[in-house]
Coordinates of C-alpha atoms in Angstrom, one line a residue:
M1 CA -0.1 0.2 -0.1
P2 CA 1.3 4.0 -1.0
D3 CA 2.8 5.7 2.2
P4 CA 0.7 8.3 3.2
A5 CA 1.0 11.8 2.1
V6 CA 1.8 13.7 4.6
P7 CA 0.7 17.3 4.4
P8 CA 2.9 19.8 5.2
T9 CA 1.8 21.0 8.1
P10 CA 3.4 20.0 11.9
P11 CA 1.7 16.9 13.2
V12 CA -0.9 17.2 16.2
L13 CA -0.8 14.9 19.7
L14 CA -3.7 12.8 20.3
T15 CA -3.1 13.8 23.9
S16 CA -2.9 17.4 22.8
L17 CA -6.5 16.6 21.1
L18 CA -7.7 14.9 24.6
A19 CA -7.0 17.7 26.6
R20 CA -9.0 20.1 25.1
E21 CA -11.8 21.0 27.9
D22 CA -13.7 22.2 25.3
L23 CA -14.3 19.4 23.4
S24 CA -14.7 17.1 26.1
L25 CA -13.3 13.9 24.4
R26 CA -12.9 10.8 26.1
R27 CA -10.2 7.6 24.8
I28 CA -12.4 4.6 25.4
A29 CA -10.5 2.0 23.6
G30 CA -6.9 1.4 21.9
P31 CA -3.5 1.9 23.7
E32 CA -3.0 5.1 25.2
D33 CA 0.5 5.8 23.8
P34 CA 1.4 9.8 24.1
G35 CA 3.5 9.4 20.6
T36 CA -0.1 8.9 18.4
V37 CA -0.4 11.9 16.5
V38 CA -3.2 13.2 14.1
H39 CA -2.1 14.7 10.6
W40 CA -6.0 15.7 9.3
V41 CA -9.7 15.2 10.4
H42 CA -11.3 13.6 8.0
T43 CA -15.7 12.2 8.7
S44 CA -17.2 9.5 6.9
E45 CA -20.4 7.1 7.2
M46 CA -18.7 5.1 4.1
A47 CA -19.1 0.7 6.0
D48 CA -15.5 0.4 4.0
P49 CA -13.4 4.5 4.2
Y50 CA -10.0 2.4 3.0
P51 CA -10.6 3.8 -0.2
Y52 CA -11.1 8.1 0.8
L53 CA -8.0 8.1 3.5
L54 CA -4.7 9.1 2.9
G55 CA -3.4 7.6 6.5
G56 CA -2.7 9.7 9.7
E57 CA -6.8 10.3 9.7
L58 CA -8.6 11.3 12.8
L59 CA -11.9 9.4 11.1
L60 CA -15.0 10.7 12.5
T61 CA -18.2 8.9 12.2
A62 CA -21.8 9.4 13.3
G63 CA -22.4 5.7 12.6
V64 CA -24.4 6.1 10.7
H65 CA -23.4 3.1 8.2
I66 CA -23.7 0.5 10.8
P67 CA -26.9 -2.3 10.4
E68 CA -29.3 -2.9 12.8
A69 CA -27.4 -6.6 13.7
A70 CA -23.6 -5.4 13.2
G71 CA -23.0 -6.2 17.4
S72 CA -23.2 -9.9 16.3
G73 CA -21.5 -10.5 13.0
T74 CA -18.0 -9.4 11.6
Y75 CA -19.3 -6.4 11.2
F76 CA -16.9 -4.2 13.5
D77 CA -13.9 -6.5 13.4
E78 CA -13.6 -6.0 9.1
Y79 CA -14.6 -2.0 9.6
V80 CA -11.9 -1.3 11.9
S81 CA -9.2 -3.4 9.9
R82 CA -9.8 -1.4 7.1
I83 CA -9.0 2.0 8.9
V84 CA -6.0 0.4 10.5
A85 CA -5.1 -0.6 7.6
A86 CA -5.0 2.4 5.4
G87 CA -3.0 4.1 7.7
G88 CA -5.7 5.5 10.3
A89 CA -4.4 7.3 13.9
A90 CA -7.5 6.8 15.4
L91 CA -11.6 6.5 15.2
G92 CA -13.8 9.2 16.6
F93 CA -17.2 8.4 17.3
G94 CA -20.2 11.1 18.2
V95 CA -22.9 9.6 20.1
A96 CA -25.4 11.6 19.0
P97 CA -27.7 11.4 17.1
V98 CA -27.7 7.9 15.6
H99 CA -26.8 6.4 18.6
D100 CA -26.9 7.5 22.4
T101 CA -23.3 4.9 23.5
V102 CA -20.6 3.2 21.2
P103 CA -21.2 -0.1 20.4
R104 CA -20.2 -2.6 22.6
A105 CA -18.4 -4.4 19.7
L106 CA -16.6 -1.7 18.1
V107 CA -15.0 -0.6 21.4
A108 CA -13.8 -4.3 21.5
A109 CA -12.4 -4.3 17.7
C110 CA -10.9 -0.9 18.6
E111 CA -8.9 -2.7 21.7
T112 CA -8.0 -6.0 19.3
H113 CA -6.4 -4.0 16.6
G114 CA -5.1 -1.1 18.3
L115 CA -6.7 1.5 17.5
P116 CA -8.0 4.8 19.6
L117 CA -11.1 4.8 20.2
L118 CA -12.7 8.6 21.0
E119 CA -15.9 9.4 22.0
V120 CA -17.5 12.8 20.8
P121 CA -20.3 13.9 22.8
P122 CA -23.4 15.1 22.3
Q123 CA -22.4 18.8 22.4
T124 CA -19.0 18.4 20.4
T125 CA -19.4 18.8 16.2
F126 CA -16.9 16.7 14.0
S127 CA -16.3 20.0 12.6
G128 CA -15.4 21.7 16.4
V129 CA -13.1 19.0 16.5
A130 CA -11.3 19.5 13.3
R131 CA -10.4 23.3 13.9
A132 CA -9.8 22.2 17.1
V133 CA -7.2 20.4 15.3
W134 CA -6.3 23.4 12.5
Q135 CA -5.7 25.1 16.0
L136 CA -3.1 23.2 17.2
M137 CA -1.4 22.4 14.3
A138 CA -1.4 26.5 13.8
Q139 CA 0.4 27.3 17.3
S140 CA 2.8 23.9 16.5
R141 CA 3.4 26.0 13.6
L142 CA 4.0 29.0 15.3
A143 CA 6.5 27.6 17.9
E144 CA 8.8 25.8 15.4
L145 CA 9.0 29.4 13.5
R146 CA 10.0 31.0 17.0
R147 CA 12.3 28.5 17.6
V148 CA 14.2 28.6 13.7
T149 CA 14.3 32.0 13.8
D150 CA 16.0 32.6 17.6
A151 CA 18.4 29.6 16.6
Q152 CA 19.0 31.7 12.8
Q153 CA 19.8 34.0 14.7
S154 CA 22.3 32.4 17.3
L155 CA 23.8 30.7 14.4
A156 CA 24.8 34.1 12.3
S157 CA 25.6 35.5 15.5
A158 CA 28.0 32.9 16.7
A159 CA 30.0 33.0 13.0
S160 CA 30.9 36.8 13.4
R161 CA 32.9 35.2 16.3
P162 CA 36.9 35.1 16.0
D163 CA 36.1 31.8 16.5
P164 CA 33.5 30.9 14.1
V165 CA 33.5 27.5 13.6
P166 CA 34.1 26.0 16.8
S167 CA 30.9 29.0 18.1
V168 CA 28.6 27.7 15.5
L169 CA 29.4 24.3 16.8
R170 CA 28.1 24.7 20.5
Q171 CA 25.0 26.9 19.7
L172 CA 24.0 24.3 17.4
A173 CA 24.9 21.8 20.2
Q174 CA 23.1 23.3 22.4
R175 CA 20.1 24.2 20.3
L176 CA 19.3 20.9 19.7
G177 CA 20.5 18.9 23.3
G178 CA 23.3 16.9 21.6
W179 CA 26.3 16.7 19.9
A180 CA 27.6 18.5 17.1
V181 CA 30.9 17.7 15.3
L182 CA 32.5 19.0 12.0
Y183 CA 34.9 16.2 9.6
G184 CA 37.1 17.0 7.9
P185 CA 37.9 15.4 4.2
E186 CA 40.1 12.7 5.6
G187 CA 37.6 11.6 7.4
A188 CA 38.8 12.5 10.9
E189 CA 36.9 14.7 14.1
I190 CA 37.6 18.4 12.9
A191 CA 35.5 19.6 16.1
G192 CA 32.8 19.3 18.3
A193 CA 30.5 20.4 20.8
G194 CA 27.2 19.4 22.9
R195 CA 27.5 16.4 24.7
R196 CA 30.5 13.8 23.4
P197 CA 27.9 10.3 22.8
G198 CA 29.2 6.5 23.2
E199 CA 31.7 5.1 21.3
E200 CA 28.5 3.0 19.5
V201 CA 26.7 5.5 18.4
R202 CA 29.7 8.2 17.0
A203 CA 31.2 5.2 15.2
A204 CA 28.0 5.1 13.7
L205 CA 28.1 8.8 12.9
T206 CA 31.4 8.1 11.6
R207 CA 29.9 5.7 8.5
L208 CA 27.3 7.9 7.8
A209 CA 29.1 10.8 7.3
R210 CA 31.4 8.5 4.6
V211 CA 27.7 8.2 2.9
V212 CA 27.0 11.8 2.4
R213 CA 31.6 12.6 1.3
P214 CA 32.3 11.9 -2.5
D215 CA 34.6 9.7 -2.2
G216 CA 31.9 7.4 -0.1
P217 CA 31.2 4.0 -0.1
A218 CA 29.7 3.3 -3.1
P219 CA 25.8 1.4 -3.3
P220 CA 25.9 -2.0 -3.7
T221 CA 24.5 -3.1 -7.0
G222 CA 21.3 -2.2 -7.4
A223 CA 20.8 -0.6 -4.7
T224 CA 19.4 3.2 -5.0
P225 CA 20.6 5.5 -2.4
P226 CA 19.1 8.7 -1.0
T227 CA 19.6 11.6 -3.4
D228 CA 18.1 15.6 -2.7
S229 CA 14.7 14.6 -3.6
T230 CA 14.4 11.3 -2.4
P231 CA 14.9 11.1 1.6
R232 CA 17.0 8.8 3.6
T233 CA 15.2 6.1 5.3
G234 CA 17.4 5.5 8.3
A235 CA 19.2 1.5 8.5
T236 CA 16.6 0.4 11.4
G237 CA 13.7 1.0 8.4
T238 CA 12.1 3.6 9.7
R239 CA 9.0 5.6 7.8
P240 CA 11.8 8.6 6.0
T241 CA 9.7 11.7 8.0
E242 CA 10.7 15.3 8.6
P243 CA 12.6 15.4 11.7
G244 CA 10.5 16.3 14.2
T245 CA 7.6 15.0 12.7
A246 CA 6.1 11.6 13.1
G247 CA 4.3 9.7 10.6
P248 CA 1.9 7.3 11.4
P249 CA 3.3 3.9 11.6
D250 CA 3.5 1.4 8.3
R251 CA 0.3 0.5 7.3
P252 CA -0.3 -3.7 7.3
A253 CA -1.4 -5.6 4.0
P254 CA -4.8 -5.4 4.3
P255 CA -7.6 -8.1 5.0
T256 CA -7.6 -11.4 2.7
G257 CA -9.8 -10.1 -0.3
S258 CA -9.5 -7.4 -0.8
T259 CA -7.3 -5.7 -3.3
P260 CA -4.3 -3.3 -2.9
R261 CA -3.8 -0.1 -4.1
A262 CA -1.3 0.0 -6.8
G263 CA 2.7 0.8 -5.3
A264 CA 2.9 -1.1 -2.5
A265 CA 5.9 -0.8 -0.2
R266 CA 8.0 -3.1 0.5
S267 CA 8.0 -4.7 3.8
G268 CA 9.8 -2.7 7.1
E269 CA 12.3 -5.4 6.9
T270 CA 13.0 -5.2 3.1
R271 CA 13.5 -1.1 3.9
A272 CA 16.1 -1.7 6.6
A273 CA 18.3 -4.6 4.5
R274 CA 18.4 -2.0 2.0
A275 CA 19.8 0.9 3.9
A276 CA 22.2 -1.8 5.7
A277 CA 23.3 -3.1 2.7
F278 CA 24.4 0.6 1.4
L279 CA 25.9 0.8 4.5
R280 CA 27.5 -2.5 4.6
P281 CA 29.9 -2.5 6.5
D282 CA 32.8 -5.0 7.3
A283 CA 34.3 -7.0 9.5
G284 CA 35.8 -3.9 11.0
G285 CA 32.8 -2.5 11.2
A286 CA 33.7 0.3 8.5
P287 CA 31.6 0.8 5.2
A288 CA 33.1 -0.8 1.9
S289 CA 35.8 1.2 0.3
Q290 CA 35.1 1.1 -3.4
T291 CA 34.0 3.6 -5.1
D292 CA 32.4 5.0 -8.2
P293 CA 32.9 8.1 -9.5
G294 CA 29.5 8.5 -11.6
R295 CA 27.2 7.4 -8.9
P296 CA 24.7 10.0 -7.0
V297 CA 25.4 11.6 -4.1
P298 CA 23.3 12.4 -1.9
T299 CA 23.7 16.0 0.7
S300 CA 22.2 14.3 4.0
A301 CA 21.5 11.3 5.5
T302 CA 19.7 10.1 8.6
D303 CA 20.2 7.6 11.2
T304 CA 19.5 5.9 14.5
A305 CA 22.0 4.3 16.8
A306 CA 21.6 3.6 20.6
G307 CA 18.1 5.4 20.8
T308 CA 20.0 8.8 19.5
H309 CA 18.6 10.4 16.1
L310 CA 22.0 10.9 14.1
A311 CA 22.3 13.1 10.6
A312 CA 25.4 14.1 8.1
Y313 CA 25.5 17.2 6.0
A314 CA 27.9 17.2 3.2
L315 CA 29.0 21.1 3.4
G316 CA 28.6 22.6 0.2
A317 CA 32.0 23.8 -0.1
G318 CA 32.8 21.0 -2.0
H319 CA 36.1 20.3 0.0
G320 CA 34.8 17.3 1.6
F321 CA 33.8 18.6 5.0
V322 CA 30.6 16.8 6.5
L323 CA 29.0 18.1 9.9
G324 CA 27.5 15.4 11.8
V325 CA 24.6 16.2 14.9
A326 CA 23.2 13.4 17.8
S327 CA 20.2 14.0 19.1
P328 CA 18.6 12.1 21.7
Q329 CA 14.9 12.7 20.5
R330 CA 13.8 15.1 16.6
A331 CA 12.1 18.1 17.6
P332 CA 9.7 20.4 14.9
G333 CA 12.1 22.4 12.9
D334 CA 16.0 20.6 13.7
H335 CA 16.2 19.8 10.0
T336 CA 16.0 23.6 9.4
V337 CA 18.2 24.0 12.5
V338 CA 20.8 21.9 11.2
S339 CA 20.2 23.4 7.6
V340 CA 21.3 26.9 8.3
A341 CA 24.0 25.4 10.4
A342 CA 25.2 23.7 7.4
V343 CA 25.3 26.7 5.6
L344 CA 27.2 29.3 7.8
L345 CA 30.1 26.5 8.3
S346 CA 29.9 26.4 3.7
L347 CA 30.9 29.7 4.0
L348 CA 33.2 29.1 6.8
T349 CA 35.4 26.1 5.7
G350 CA 34.8 27.5 1.8
E351 CA 37.2 30.6 2.8
Q352 CA 39.3 29.4 4.8
Q353 CA 40.4 26.2 1.9
S354 CA 39.8 28.2 -1.2
G355 CA 42.7 29.5 -3.1
T356 CA 41.1 32.4 -3.4
G357 CA 40.5 33.1 0.6
A358 CA 44.4 32.1 1.2
A359 CA 45.2 34.3 -1.7
R360 CA 43.4 37.2 0.0
S361 CA 44.7 36.8 3.6
S362 CA 47.7 36.4 2.4
A363 CA 47.5 39.4 0.8
L364 CA 46.1 41.2 4.0
V365 CA 48.6 40.1 5.9
R366 CA 51.4 41.4 3.8
L367 CA 50.1 44.7 3.7
L368 CA 50.3 44.8 6.9
L369 CA 53.2 44.1 7.0
G370 CA 54.6 46.8 5.2
A371 CA 54.2 45.2 0.9
A372 CA 53.4 48.0 -1.6
P373 CA 49.8 47.2 -3.0
E374 CA 51.3 46.8 -6.3
E375 CA 53.2 43.9 -4.4
V376 CA 50.5 41.5 -3.2
A377 CA 47.9 43.0 -6.3
P378 CA 48.7 39.2 -8.0
L379 CA 47.6 37.7 -5.0
L380 CA 44.5 38.8 -5.7
G381 CA 44.2 38.3 -9.3
G382 CA 46.4 41.3 -11.1
G383 CA 44.9 43.8 -13.5
R384 CA 42.8 47.2 -12.9
W385 CA 40.8 48.0 -10.6
V386 CA 38.0 49.8 -10.1
V387 CA 36.7 51.3 -5.8
V388 CA 32.6 51.0 -5.4
R389 CA 31.3 53.1 -2.6
A390 CA 27.5 51.8 -2.2
R391 CA 25.2 53.8 0.5
P392 CA 22.0 51.8 1.6
D393 CA 18.5 53.7 0.4
G394 CA 17.1 53.4 4.0
T395 CA 18.4 54.2 7.3
G396 CA 21.6 53.2 9.2
P397 CA 24.1 52.0 7.8
A398 CA 24.6 48.4 5.9
D399 CA 24.7 45.6 8.1
P400 CA 27.6 43.0 7.2
V401 CA 25.3 40.5 5.6
A402 CA 23.7 43.2 3.3
A403 CA 27.4 44.1 2.8
S404 CA 28.7 40.6 1.7
A405 CA 25.4 40.5 -0.5
L406 CA 26.2 43.6 -2.4
G407 CA 29.7 42.4 -2.8
A408 CA 28.6 38.6 -4.3
A409 CA 26.0 40.9 -6.5
L410 CA 29.5 43.2 -7.8
G411 CA 31.1 40.2 -8.5
S412 CA 34.4 40.7 -5.5
A413 CA 34.5 39.7 -1.9
L414 CA 36.5 42.1 -1.4
V415 CA 34.3 44.3 0.6
D416 CA 34.7 46.4 3.3
P417 CA 31.4 47.6 5.0
A418 CA 32.9 51.2 6.5
G419 CA 29.7 53.1 8.8
D420 CA 27.2 54.0 6.9
V421 CA 29.2 53.7 3.0
V422 CA 30.3 50.7 1.7
R423 CA 33.6 50.0 0.2
V424 CA 33.9 47.4 -2.3
L425 CA 37.7 46.5 -4.4
V426 CA 36.3 45.7 -8.2
P427 CA 37.8 44.1 -11.1
A428 CA 38.2 46.0 -13.4
G429 CA 36.9 43.3 -15.6
R430 CA 33.0 43.1 -14.1
T431 CA 31.4 47.1 -15.1
P432 CA 29.0 47.3 -12.1
A433 CA 25.5 47.9 -12.5
P434 CA 23.0 50.3 -10.3
L435 CA 21.7 48.0 -8.0
P436 CA 18.2 48.1 -6.5
G437 CA 18.1 49.8 -2.2
W438 CA 22.5 50.6 -3.2
T439 CA 23.5 54.3 -4.0
L440 CA 26.9 53.9 -6.3
G441 CA 30.1 55.8 -6.9
V442 CA 32.3 54.1 -9.8
S443 CA 36.0 55.2 -9.7
A444 CA 37.8 54.6 -12.9
A445 CA 39.8 52.2 -13.5
V446 CA 43.5 51.9 -11.8
A447 CA 46.5 50.2 -11.6
P448 CA 46.8 49.1 -7.4
H449 CA 49.5 51.7 -7.2
D450 CA 46.6 54.9 -7.7
W451 CA 44.1 52.7 -5.0
P452 CA 43.9 55.7 -3.0
T453 CA 43.0 58.0 -5.7
A454 CA 39.9 55.9 -6.8
D455 CA 38.4 55.7 -3.2
T456 CA 38.5 59.6 -3.6
Q457 CA 36.9 59.4 -6.7
A458 CA 35.0 56.6 -5.8
A459 CA 34.0 59.5 -3.1
R460 CA 33.2 62.3 -5.3
A461 CA 31.0 59.8 -7.6
L462 CA 28.7 58.4 -4.9
A463 CA 28.2 61.7 -3.2
R464 CA 27.3 63.0 -6.8
A465 CA 25.2 60.0 -6.9
R466 CA 23.5 60.5 -4.5
A467 CA 23.0 64.2 -4.3
T468 CA 21.6 64.1 -7.9
R469 CA 19.0 60.8 -6.3
T470 CA 21.2 58.6 -9.3
P471 CA 21.1 55.1 -8.9
L472 CA 24.6 54.7 -10.1
L473 CA 27.6 57.6 -10.6
R474 CA 31.1 57.1 -12.6
H475 CA 34.2 59.1 -12.1
G476 CA 34.9 59.4 -15.9
P477 CA 37.7 62.5 -17.0
R478 CA 37.9 63.1 -20.2
P479 CA 40.2 65.6 -22.3
A480 CA 39.8 69.5 -21.6
L481 CA 41.7 72.6 -21.9
A482 CA 42.5 72.9 -18.3
D483 CA 45.0 69.5 -19.2
L484 CA 46.5 71.8 -21.6
V485 CA 48.9 72.9 -19.0
P486 CA 51.6 70.7 -17.3
P487 CA 50.3 69.3 -14.4
G488 CA 53.3 71.5 -12.5
E489 CA 52.2 74.4 -12.8
A490 CA 48.6 73.3 -12.5
A491 CA 49.1 72.3 -9.3
A492 CA 51.1 74.9 -8.0
H493 CA 48.5 77.9 -9.2
A494 CA 45.8 75.4 -7.4
H495 CA 48.0 75.9 -4.3
A496 CA 48.8 79.4 -4.3
L497 CA 44.9 79.7 -5.3
L498 CA 42.8 77.8 -2.5
A499 CA 45.7 78.2 0.3
P500 CA 43.4 80.1 2.5
V501 CA 40.9 77.3 2.7
A502 CA 43.4 74.2 2.1
A503 CA 43.9 74.6 6.3
H504 CA 40.1 73.9 6.6
P505 CA 39.1 70.1 4.8
A506 CA 35.2 70.6 5.7
L507 CA 35.5 74.0 3.3
T508 CA 37.1 72.0 0.6
E509 CA 35.1 69.8 -0.3
T510 CA 32.1 71.7 1.1
L511 CA 33.7 74.0 -1.9
R512 CA 34.4 71.2 -4.3
T513 CA 30.5 69.4 -4.0
W514 CA 28.8 73.0 -4.2
L515 CA 30.5 73.7 -7.8
S516 CA 30.1 70.5 -8.7
L517 CA 26.3 70.9 -8.2
H518 CA 26.3 74.2 -9.3
G519 CA 25.8 76.2 -5.9
S520 CA 22.2 74.0 -5.5
W521 CA 22.6 74.6 -0.7
D522 CA 20.0 71.7 -0.9
R523 CA 21.7 68.7 -3.7
T524 CA 25.7 70.2 -1.2
A525 CA 23.5 69.2 1.9
V526 CA 22.1 65.8 0.9
A527 CA 25.4 64.8 -0.5
L528 CA 27.3 65.8 2.9
S529 CA 25.0 64.7 5.7
V530 CA 24.6 68.4 6.7
H531 CA 22.6 70.9 7.3
R532 CA 21.7 73.6 4.2
N533 CA 22.6 76.5 6.3
T534 CA 25.7 74.8 7.2
V535 CA 26.6 74.4 3.6
R536 CA 25.7 78.5 3.8
Q537 CA 27.7 79.4 5.5
R538 CA 31.1 77.3 4.4
V539 CA 30.3 78.5 1.9
T540 CA 30.5 82.4 2.9
R541 CA 33.6 81.4 4.8
C542 CA 35.0 80.2 1.8
A543 CA 34.4 83.8 0.5
T544 CA 35.9 85.4 2.9
L545 CA 39.2 83.7 3.2
L546 CA 39.3 84.0 -0.7
E547 CA 38.2 87.1 -0.7
T548 CA 36.9 86.7 -4.1
D549 CA 32.5 86.9 -5.5
L550 CA 31.3 83.0 -5.2
D551 CA 28.6 84.8 -8.0
D552 CA 30.6 85.2 -10.8
P553 CA 31.1 82.4 -13.2
D554 CA 34.8 82.9 -14.5
V555 CA 35.9 83.0 -10.6
R556 CA 33.8 79.3 -10.0
M557 CA 35.1 77.9 -13.1
E558 CA 38.6 78.8 -12.1
L559 CA 38.4 77.5 -8.6
W560 CA 36.8 74.2 -9.6
F561 CA 39.9 74.3 -12.4
A562 CA 42.2 74.8 -8.8
L563 CA 39.8 72.0 -6.9
R564 CA 40.3 68.9 -9.6
R565 CA 44.5 69.8 -8.6
L566 CA 44.0 70.1 -4.8

C-alpha cells in the first residue's frame, strides 16, 4: 500500500486533542501511546473508508453506516481492520444523533486492532473537532517558526565570533540538546561540541558521514542511494519523515480478499536490509571502500543508533567537509536549524580552504607588514581595478550580511563595510551595474598603486549620485582645456589660489561639492549629510577667506580648475 501523503503542516499529538476541555473527548479503547499523532481530520459514514483515507487521519463517524445486526457478526472487526490498514491514526465516534452510546463490539474491535477510539459527546460537533486540530497545528507551526528564527539569529551571531567554527558547533549542539561535529576531508573529527555520545553512536555517525562524502562508499548493485529529492531511510527501516514529524506507522497489508492499492511499499524488513546493505559494514565495522565516481551522492543522510537520532550533511564548499549531529530526540524545526548551520559552516570552511580565500588572507598580511599594493595585487588576480562606494537607500548603516550580498552582486569578495558606506574593490573587467536599494559611486579603472586615488574618486561620485538621486554614477575624466596646462604648474597654481581654505578640509570639500552641483544648497547638503544652513555658512566663509565673489562664473570656473588639481 502507498506511503501516507503527509501534509506540510506539523502533526498534532492525540493527547493534546484529548486535553482540550472545550471538546470533552474521551478515550474509551485502544493503546494510550503518548506519541500518537493526527495529521488531519476526516468525516465518513462509509462502511469501508479504506479507499478514501490517506493515512494519519482522525476518522469521525456517527455510525450511520452500521447495520442493525452489526453487533452479532464480524462487521466491526472488518471495519476497524480496514481503518488500520489505511493508516488511520484514531477513530472518533459521535454518540448523537444516531447512537446513544458507543457500540460495545466497536470498542472490542478497536482494542483488538490497537486503534485509539474516542467518544465524541453530543455537544461537540465534528467541525469543532476539525477546527481544534487546525488550531493546534497553527500553534505548533508558530512555535516552530519562533524556535527556528531564534536559532538562526544565534547561529549567525556565532559565525561572526573570532572562533566561528567552534562557536557555530556549540550553538548548534545547545539548540539540539546533543552533539555536533565537523569532519574533515579525510574523515577525521576537526571540532565537536555538546554532549559527547558513546563509541557506538560515534562510530555510526562516522559511517553515516562517509555516505554523503563525495569519495564515500558506493551503494551495492541494485540499491538506490538517497538523493536530494528522496528522503533517506535510516538503517532501522523506519519511514523517512521530516525531523520532528512523526509520520503514521507503516500500514499493514489489507485483509484477505481485499484489493491492495497500486504502488505498494516494500516491507519494513526489506527497507532495513537495503539501508544496511547501503552502509555495508565490513568485518571491522567500517563501510566498504569501493567507490563509483559516477554514482549520485546524497547531500544528507539520517540513521538511528542506540536510540540516538543521527544526521550527516555534506557542506556545500565541495572540499569534503561533513557536518554530523547526534540528538536524543527530534523536535519540529531541527532539520531547518541544522541546515542553517550547514550553510554557515560551508561558507566558513570554503573561505578557509579555497585558493582565493588564502590569497586574500596572504595579501592582507603582506599589506599589514608593509608591502606595497602593487606587490600584493597579483595575489588578488592582477590587472586594473575600480573602487565602488555604496550607500544603502534606507536609514542606518548596512549590516555585514547586506554588505556581503552587495559584494557578491558586484562580483568581488573584497568588501569593507565602514560605517554608513560600503567600499568594494572590484576587478575592472566586471562592470558594476545599478542595484536596487543602493546608491553607487564608481571610480575610474586604475592600477593598484592608484587605489587611494580611486577611493577618492568613488567617494566624490557617490556624493554626487546621492545629491542628484542617481542610482549609479561613474567617475569619467575626459580631456579638457585644463589638461593643456602642465600638471606641475597647474598644481602650483591650485595650491597658491586655495591656500586660505586648504587648511580646513571641511571648507574645501564643501566648496568642491557646491561647485560640482551648480551652487545648489539643498543638493550639497544631501551630498555632505549636513544641514543646508551649514552649507551656506561654509560657502560664505570660503568667499571671505578667498576674498572673491562666488557668484561670478569666471571665479567659479577658476576655483573648480584649482580644486581638481588640489
